[in-house]
PDB file of N, CA and C in Angstrom:
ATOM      1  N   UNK G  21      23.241   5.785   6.121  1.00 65.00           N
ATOM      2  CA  UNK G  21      24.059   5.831   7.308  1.00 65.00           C
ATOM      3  C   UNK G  21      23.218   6.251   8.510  1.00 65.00           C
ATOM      4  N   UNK G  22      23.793   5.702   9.716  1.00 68.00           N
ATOM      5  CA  UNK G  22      22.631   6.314  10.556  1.00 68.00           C
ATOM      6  C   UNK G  22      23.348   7.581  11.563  1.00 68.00           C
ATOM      7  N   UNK G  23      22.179   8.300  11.885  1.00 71.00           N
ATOM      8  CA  UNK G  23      22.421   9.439  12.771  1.00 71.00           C
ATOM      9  C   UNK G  23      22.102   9.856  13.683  1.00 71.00           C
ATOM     10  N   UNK G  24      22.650  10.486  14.621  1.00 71.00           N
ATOM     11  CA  UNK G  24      22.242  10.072  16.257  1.00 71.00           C
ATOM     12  C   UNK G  24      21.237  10.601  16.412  1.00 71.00           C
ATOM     13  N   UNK G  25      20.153  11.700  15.642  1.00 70.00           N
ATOM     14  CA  UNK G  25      19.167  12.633  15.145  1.00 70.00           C
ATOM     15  C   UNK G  25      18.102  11.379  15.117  1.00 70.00           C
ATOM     16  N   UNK G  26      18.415  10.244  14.618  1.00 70.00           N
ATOM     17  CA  UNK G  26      17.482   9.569  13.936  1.00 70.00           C
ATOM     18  C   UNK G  26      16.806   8.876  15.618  1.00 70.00           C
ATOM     19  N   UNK G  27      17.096   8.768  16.252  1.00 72.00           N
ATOM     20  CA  UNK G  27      16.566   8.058  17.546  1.00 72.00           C
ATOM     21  C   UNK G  27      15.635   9.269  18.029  1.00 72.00           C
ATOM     22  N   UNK G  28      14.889   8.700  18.011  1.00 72.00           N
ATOM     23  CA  UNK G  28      13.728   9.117  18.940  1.00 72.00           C
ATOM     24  C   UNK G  28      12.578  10.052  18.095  1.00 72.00           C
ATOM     25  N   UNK G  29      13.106   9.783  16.793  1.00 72.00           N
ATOM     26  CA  UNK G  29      11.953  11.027  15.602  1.00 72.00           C
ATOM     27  C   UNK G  29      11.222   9.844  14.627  1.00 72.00           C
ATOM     28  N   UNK G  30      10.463  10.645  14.333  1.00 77.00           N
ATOM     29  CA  UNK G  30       9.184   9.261  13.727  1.00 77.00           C
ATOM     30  C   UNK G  30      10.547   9.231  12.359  1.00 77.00           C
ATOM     31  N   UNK G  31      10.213   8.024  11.900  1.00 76.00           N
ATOM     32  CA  UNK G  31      10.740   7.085  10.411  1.00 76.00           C
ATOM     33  C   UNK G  31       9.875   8.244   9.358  1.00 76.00           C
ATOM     34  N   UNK G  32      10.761   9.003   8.377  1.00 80.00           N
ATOM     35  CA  UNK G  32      10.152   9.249   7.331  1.00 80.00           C
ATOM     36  C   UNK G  32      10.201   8.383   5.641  1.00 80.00           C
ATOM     37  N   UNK G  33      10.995   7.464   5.823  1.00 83.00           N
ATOM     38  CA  UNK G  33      10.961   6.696   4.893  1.00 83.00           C
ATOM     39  C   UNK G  33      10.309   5.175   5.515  1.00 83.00           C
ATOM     40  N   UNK G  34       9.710   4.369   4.380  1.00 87.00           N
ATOM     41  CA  UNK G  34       9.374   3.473   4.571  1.00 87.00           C
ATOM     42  C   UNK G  34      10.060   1.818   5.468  1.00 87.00           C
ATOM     43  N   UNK G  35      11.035   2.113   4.810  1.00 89.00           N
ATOM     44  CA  UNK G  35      12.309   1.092   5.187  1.00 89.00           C
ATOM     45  C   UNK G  35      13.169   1.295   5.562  1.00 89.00           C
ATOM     46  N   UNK G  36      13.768   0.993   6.366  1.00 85.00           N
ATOM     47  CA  UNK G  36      15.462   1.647   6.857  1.00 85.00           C
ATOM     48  C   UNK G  36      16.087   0.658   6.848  1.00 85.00           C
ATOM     49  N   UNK G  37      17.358   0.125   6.501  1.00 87.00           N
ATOM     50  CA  UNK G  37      18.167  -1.037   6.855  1.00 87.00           C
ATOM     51  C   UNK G  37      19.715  -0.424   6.878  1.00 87.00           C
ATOM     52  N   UNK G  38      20.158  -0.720   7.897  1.00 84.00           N
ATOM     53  CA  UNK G  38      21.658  -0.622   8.322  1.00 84.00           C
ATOM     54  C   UNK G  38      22.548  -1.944   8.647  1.00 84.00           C
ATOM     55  N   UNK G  39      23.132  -1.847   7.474  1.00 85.00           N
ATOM     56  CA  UNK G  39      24.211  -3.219   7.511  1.00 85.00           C
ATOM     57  C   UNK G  39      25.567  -2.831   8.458  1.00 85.00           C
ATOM     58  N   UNK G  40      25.986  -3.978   8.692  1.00 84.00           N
ATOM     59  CA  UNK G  40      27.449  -3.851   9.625  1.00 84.00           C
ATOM     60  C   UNK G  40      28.514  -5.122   9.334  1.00 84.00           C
ATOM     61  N   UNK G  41      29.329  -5.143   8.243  1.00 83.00           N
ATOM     62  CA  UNK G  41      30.417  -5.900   8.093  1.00 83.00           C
ATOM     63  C   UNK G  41      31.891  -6.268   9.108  1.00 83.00           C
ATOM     64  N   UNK G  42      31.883  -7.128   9.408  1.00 81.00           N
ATOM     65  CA  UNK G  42      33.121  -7.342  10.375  1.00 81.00           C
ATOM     66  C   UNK G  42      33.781  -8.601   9.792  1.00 81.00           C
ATOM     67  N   UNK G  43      35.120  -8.225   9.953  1.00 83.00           N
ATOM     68  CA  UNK G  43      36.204  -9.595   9.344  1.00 83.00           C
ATOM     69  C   UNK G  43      35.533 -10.883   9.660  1.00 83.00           C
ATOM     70  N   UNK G  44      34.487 -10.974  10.762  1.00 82.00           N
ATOM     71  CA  UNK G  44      34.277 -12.422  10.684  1.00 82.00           C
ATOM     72  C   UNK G  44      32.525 -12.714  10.863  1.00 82.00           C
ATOM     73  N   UNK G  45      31.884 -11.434  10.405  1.00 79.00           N
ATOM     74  CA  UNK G  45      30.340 -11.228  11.185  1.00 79.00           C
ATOM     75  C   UNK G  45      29.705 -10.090   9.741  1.00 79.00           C
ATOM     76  N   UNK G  46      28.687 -10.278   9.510  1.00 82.00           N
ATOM     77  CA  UNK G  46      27.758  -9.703   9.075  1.00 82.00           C
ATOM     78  C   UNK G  46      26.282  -9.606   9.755  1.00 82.00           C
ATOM     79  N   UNK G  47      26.112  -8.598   9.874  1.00 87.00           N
ATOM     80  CA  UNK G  47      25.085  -7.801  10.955  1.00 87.00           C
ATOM     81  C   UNK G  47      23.848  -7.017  10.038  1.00 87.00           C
ATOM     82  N   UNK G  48      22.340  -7.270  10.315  1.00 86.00           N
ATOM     83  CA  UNK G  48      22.027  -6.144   9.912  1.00 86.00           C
ATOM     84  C   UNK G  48      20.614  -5.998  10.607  1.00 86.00           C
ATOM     85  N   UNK G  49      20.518  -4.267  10.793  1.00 85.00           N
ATOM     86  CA  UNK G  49      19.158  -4.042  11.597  1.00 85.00           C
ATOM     87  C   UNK G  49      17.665  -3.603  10.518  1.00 85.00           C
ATOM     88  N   UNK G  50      16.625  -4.070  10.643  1.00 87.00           N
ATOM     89  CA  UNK G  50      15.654  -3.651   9.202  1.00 87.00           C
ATOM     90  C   UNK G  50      14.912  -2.623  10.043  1.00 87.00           C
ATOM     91  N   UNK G  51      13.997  -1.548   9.790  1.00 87.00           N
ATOM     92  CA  UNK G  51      13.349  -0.818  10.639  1.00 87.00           C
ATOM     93  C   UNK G  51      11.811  -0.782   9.481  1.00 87.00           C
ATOM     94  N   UNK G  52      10.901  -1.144  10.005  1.00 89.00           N
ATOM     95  CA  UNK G  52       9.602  -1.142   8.660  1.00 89.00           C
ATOM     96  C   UNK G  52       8.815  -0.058   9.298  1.00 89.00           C
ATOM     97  N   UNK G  53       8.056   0.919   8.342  1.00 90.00           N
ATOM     98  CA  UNK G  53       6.782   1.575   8.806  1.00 90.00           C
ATOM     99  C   UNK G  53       5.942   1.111   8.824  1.00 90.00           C
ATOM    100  N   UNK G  54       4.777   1.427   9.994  1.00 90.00           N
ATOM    101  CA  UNK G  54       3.767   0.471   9.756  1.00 90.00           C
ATOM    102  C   UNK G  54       3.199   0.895   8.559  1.00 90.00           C
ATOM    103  N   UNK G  55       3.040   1.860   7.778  1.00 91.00           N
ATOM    104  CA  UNK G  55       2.150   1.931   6.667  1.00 91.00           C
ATOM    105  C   UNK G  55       3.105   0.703   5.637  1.00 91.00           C
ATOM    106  N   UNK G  56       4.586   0.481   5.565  1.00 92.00           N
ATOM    107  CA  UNK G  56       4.952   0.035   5.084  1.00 92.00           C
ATOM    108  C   UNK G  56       4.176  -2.051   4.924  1.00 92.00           C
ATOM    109  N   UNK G  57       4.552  -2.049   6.557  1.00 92.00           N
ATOM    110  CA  UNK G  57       3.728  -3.127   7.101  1.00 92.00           C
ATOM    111  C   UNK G  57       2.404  -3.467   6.123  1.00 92.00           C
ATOM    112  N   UNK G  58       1.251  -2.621   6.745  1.00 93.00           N
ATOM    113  CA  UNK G  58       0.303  -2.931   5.625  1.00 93.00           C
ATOM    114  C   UNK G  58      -0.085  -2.524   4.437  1.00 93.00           C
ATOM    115  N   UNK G  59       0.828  -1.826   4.207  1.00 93.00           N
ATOM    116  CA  UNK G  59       0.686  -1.604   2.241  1.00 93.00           C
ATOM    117  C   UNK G  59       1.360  -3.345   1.888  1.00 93.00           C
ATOM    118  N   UNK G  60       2.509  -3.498   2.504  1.00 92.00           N
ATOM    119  CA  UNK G  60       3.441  -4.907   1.389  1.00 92.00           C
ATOM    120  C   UNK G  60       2.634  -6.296   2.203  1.00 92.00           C
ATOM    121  N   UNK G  61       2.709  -6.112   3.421  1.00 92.00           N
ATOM    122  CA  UNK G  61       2.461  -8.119   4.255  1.00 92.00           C
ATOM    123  C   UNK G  61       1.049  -7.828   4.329  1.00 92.00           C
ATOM    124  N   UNK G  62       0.042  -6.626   4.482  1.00 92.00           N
ATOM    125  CA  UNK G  62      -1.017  -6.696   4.420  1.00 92.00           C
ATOM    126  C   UNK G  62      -2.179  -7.100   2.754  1.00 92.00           C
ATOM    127  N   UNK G  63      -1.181  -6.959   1.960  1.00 91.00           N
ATOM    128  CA  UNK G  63      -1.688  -7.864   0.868  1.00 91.00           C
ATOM    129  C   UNK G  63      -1.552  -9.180   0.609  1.00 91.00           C
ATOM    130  N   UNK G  64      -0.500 -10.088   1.568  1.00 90.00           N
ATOM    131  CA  UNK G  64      -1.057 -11.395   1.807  1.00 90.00           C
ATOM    132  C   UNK G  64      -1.604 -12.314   3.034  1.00 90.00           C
ATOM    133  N   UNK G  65      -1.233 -11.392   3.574  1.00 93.00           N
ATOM    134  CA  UNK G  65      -1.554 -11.545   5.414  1.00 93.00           C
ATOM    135  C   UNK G  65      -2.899 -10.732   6.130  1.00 93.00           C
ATOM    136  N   UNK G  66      -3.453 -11.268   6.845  1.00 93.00           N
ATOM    137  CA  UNK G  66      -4.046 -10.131   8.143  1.00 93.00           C
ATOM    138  C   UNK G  66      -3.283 -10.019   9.036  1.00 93.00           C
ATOM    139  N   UNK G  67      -3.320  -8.797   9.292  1.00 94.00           N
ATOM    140  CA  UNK G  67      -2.152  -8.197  10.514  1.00 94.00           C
ATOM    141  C   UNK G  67      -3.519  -8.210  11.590  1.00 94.00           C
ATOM    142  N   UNK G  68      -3.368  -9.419  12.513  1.00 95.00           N
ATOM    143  CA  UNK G  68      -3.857  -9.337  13.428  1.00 95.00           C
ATOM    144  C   UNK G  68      -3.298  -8.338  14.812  1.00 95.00           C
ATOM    145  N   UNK G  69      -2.733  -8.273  14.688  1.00 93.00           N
ATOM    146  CA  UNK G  69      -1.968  -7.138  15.954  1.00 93.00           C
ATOM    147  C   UNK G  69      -0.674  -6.556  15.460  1.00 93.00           C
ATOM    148  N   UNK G  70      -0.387  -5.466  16.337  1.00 90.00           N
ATOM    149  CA  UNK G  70       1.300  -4.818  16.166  1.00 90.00           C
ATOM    150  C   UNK G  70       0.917  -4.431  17.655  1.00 90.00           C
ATOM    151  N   UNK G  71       1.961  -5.373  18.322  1.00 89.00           N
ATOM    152  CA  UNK G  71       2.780  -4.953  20.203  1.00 89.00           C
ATOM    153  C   UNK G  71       3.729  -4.298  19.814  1.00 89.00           C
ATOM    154  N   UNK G  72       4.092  -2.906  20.805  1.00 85.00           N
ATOM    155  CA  UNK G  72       4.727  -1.997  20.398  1.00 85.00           C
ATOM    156  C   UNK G  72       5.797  -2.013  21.263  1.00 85.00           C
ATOM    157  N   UNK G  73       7.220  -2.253  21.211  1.00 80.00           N
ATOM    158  CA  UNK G  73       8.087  -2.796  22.352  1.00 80.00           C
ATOM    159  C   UNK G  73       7.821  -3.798  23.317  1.00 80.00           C
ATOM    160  N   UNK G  74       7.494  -4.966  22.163  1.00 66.00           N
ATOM    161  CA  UNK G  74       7.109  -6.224  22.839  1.00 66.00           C
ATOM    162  C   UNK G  74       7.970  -7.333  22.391  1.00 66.00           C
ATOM    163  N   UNK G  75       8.758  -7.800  22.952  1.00 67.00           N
ATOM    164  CA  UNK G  75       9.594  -7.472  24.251  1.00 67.00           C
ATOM    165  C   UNK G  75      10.802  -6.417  24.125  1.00 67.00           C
ATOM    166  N   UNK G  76      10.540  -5.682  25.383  1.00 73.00           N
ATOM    167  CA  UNK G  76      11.431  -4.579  25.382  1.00 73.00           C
ATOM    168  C   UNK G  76      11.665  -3.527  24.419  1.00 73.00           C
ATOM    169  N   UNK G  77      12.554  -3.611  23.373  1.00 77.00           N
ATOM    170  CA  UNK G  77      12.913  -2.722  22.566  1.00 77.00           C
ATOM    171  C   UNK G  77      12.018  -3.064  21.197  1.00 77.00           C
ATOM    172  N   UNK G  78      11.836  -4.251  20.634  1.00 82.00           N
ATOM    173  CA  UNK G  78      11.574  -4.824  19.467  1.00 82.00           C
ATOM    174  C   UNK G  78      10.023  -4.542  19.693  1.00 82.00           C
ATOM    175  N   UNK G  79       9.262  -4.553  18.443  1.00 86.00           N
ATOM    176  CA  UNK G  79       7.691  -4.364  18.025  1.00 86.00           C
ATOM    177  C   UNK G  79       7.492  -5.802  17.176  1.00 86.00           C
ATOM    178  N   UNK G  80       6.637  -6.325  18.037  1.00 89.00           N
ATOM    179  CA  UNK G  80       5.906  -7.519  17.165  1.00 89.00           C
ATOM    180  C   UNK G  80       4.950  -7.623  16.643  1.00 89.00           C
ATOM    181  N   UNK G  81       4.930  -8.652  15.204  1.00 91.00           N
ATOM    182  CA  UNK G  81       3.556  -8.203  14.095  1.00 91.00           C
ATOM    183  C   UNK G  81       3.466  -9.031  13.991  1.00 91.00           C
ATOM    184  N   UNK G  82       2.054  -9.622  14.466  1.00 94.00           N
ATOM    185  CA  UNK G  82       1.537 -11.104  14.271  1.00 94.00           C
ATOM    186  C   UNK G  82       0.569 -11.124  13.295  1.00 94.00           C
ATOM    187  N   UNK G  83       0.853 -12.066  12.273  1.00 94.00           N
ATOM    188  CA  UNK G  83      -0.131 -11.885  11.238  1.00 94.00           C
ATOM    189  C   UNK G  83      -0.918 -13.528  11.043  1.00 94.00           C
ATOM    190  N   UNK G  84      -1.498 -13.673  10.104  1.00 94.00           N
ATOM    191  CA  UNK G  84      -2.526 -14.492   9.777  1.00 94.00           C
ATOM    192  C   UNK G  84      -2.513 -14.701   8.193  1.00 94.00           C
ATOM    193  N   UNK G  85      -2.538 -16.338   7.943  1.00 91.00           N
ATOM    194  CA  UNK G  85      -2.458 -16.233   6.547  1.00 91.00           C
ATOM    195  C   UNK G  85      -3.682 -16.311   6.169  1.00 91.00           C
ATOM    196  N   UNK G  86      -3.967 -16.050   4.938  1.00 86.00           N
ATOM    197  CA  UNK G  86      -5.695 -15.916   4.211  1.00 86.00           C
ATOM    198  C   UNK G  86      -5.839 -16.864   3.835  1.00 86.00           C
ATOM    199  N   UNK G  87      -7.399 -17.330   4.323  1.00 79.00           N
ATOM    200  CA  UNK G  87      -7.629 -18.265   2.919  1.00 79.00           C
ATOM    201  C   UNK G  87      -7.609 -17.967   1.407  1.00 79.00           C
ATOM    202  N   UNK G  88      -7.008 -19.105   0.749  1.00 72.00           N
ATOM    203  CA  UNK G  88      -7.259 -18.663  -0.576  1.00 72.00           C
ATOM    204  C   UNK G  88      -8.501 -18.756  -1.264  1.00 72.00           C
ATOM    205  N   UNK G  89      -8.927 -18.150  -2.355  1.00 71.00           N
ATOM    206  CA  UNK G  89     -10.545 -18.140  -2.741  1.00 71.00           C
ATOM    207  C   UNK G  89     -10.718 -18.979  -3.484  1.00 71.00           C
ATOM    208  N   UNK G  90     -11.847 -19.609  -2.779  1.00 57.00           N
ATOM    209  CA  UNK G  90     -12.246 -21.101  -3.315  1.00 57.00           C
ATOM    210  C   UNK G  90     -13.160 -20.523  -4.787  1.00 57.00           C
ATOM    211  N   UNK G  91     -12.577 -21.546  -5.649  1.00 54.00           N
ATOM    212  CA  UNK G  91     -13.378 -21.317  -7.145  1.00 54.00           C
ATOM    213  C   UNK G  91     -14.158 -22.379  -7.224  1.00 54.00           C
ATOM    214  N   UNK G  92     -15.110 -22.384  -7.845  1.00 57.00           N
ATOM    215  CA  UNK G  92     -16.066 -23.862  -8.455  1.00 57.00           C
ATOM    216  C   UNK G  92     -15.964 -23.641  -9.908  1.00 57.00           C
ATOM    217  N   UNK G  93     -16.188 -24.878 -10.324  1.00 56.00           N
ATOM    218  CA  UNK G  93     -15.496 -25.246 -11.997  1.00 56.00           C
ATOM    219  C   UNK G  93     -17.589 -25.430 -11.876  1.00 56.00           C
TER     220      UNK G  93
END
């Protein structure tokens, strides 16, 4: 559940997600840590950047896919 405490204090858990059901709408907000970030997408991705309230409120994570490792037979 969320708490009005929770705005503005660093994330101590990894993940946060707050769902919101309405008779005709399902809603939901995800919140990631960055350690979360590169412990899980940084094992298939390069996290080339994290903009931090880019745009406005939201943080963007632009990543990069890897090459995969070329084998020879």
């Amino acid at each position: 559940d969320f708490k009005e405490e929770m705005m503005g204090s660093e994330m101590k858990e990894d993940k946060l997600v707050f769902r919101y059901r309405g008779n005709t709408s399902y809603s939901s907000q995800v919140f990631l840590h960055t350690n979360y970030i590169q412990n899980v997408f940084g094992r298939i991705f390069d996290i080339v950047k994290i903009d931090r309230q880019y745009p406005e409120q939201q943080d963007s994570i632009f990543l990069r896919k890897r090459n995969p490792k070329k084998t020879t037979l």
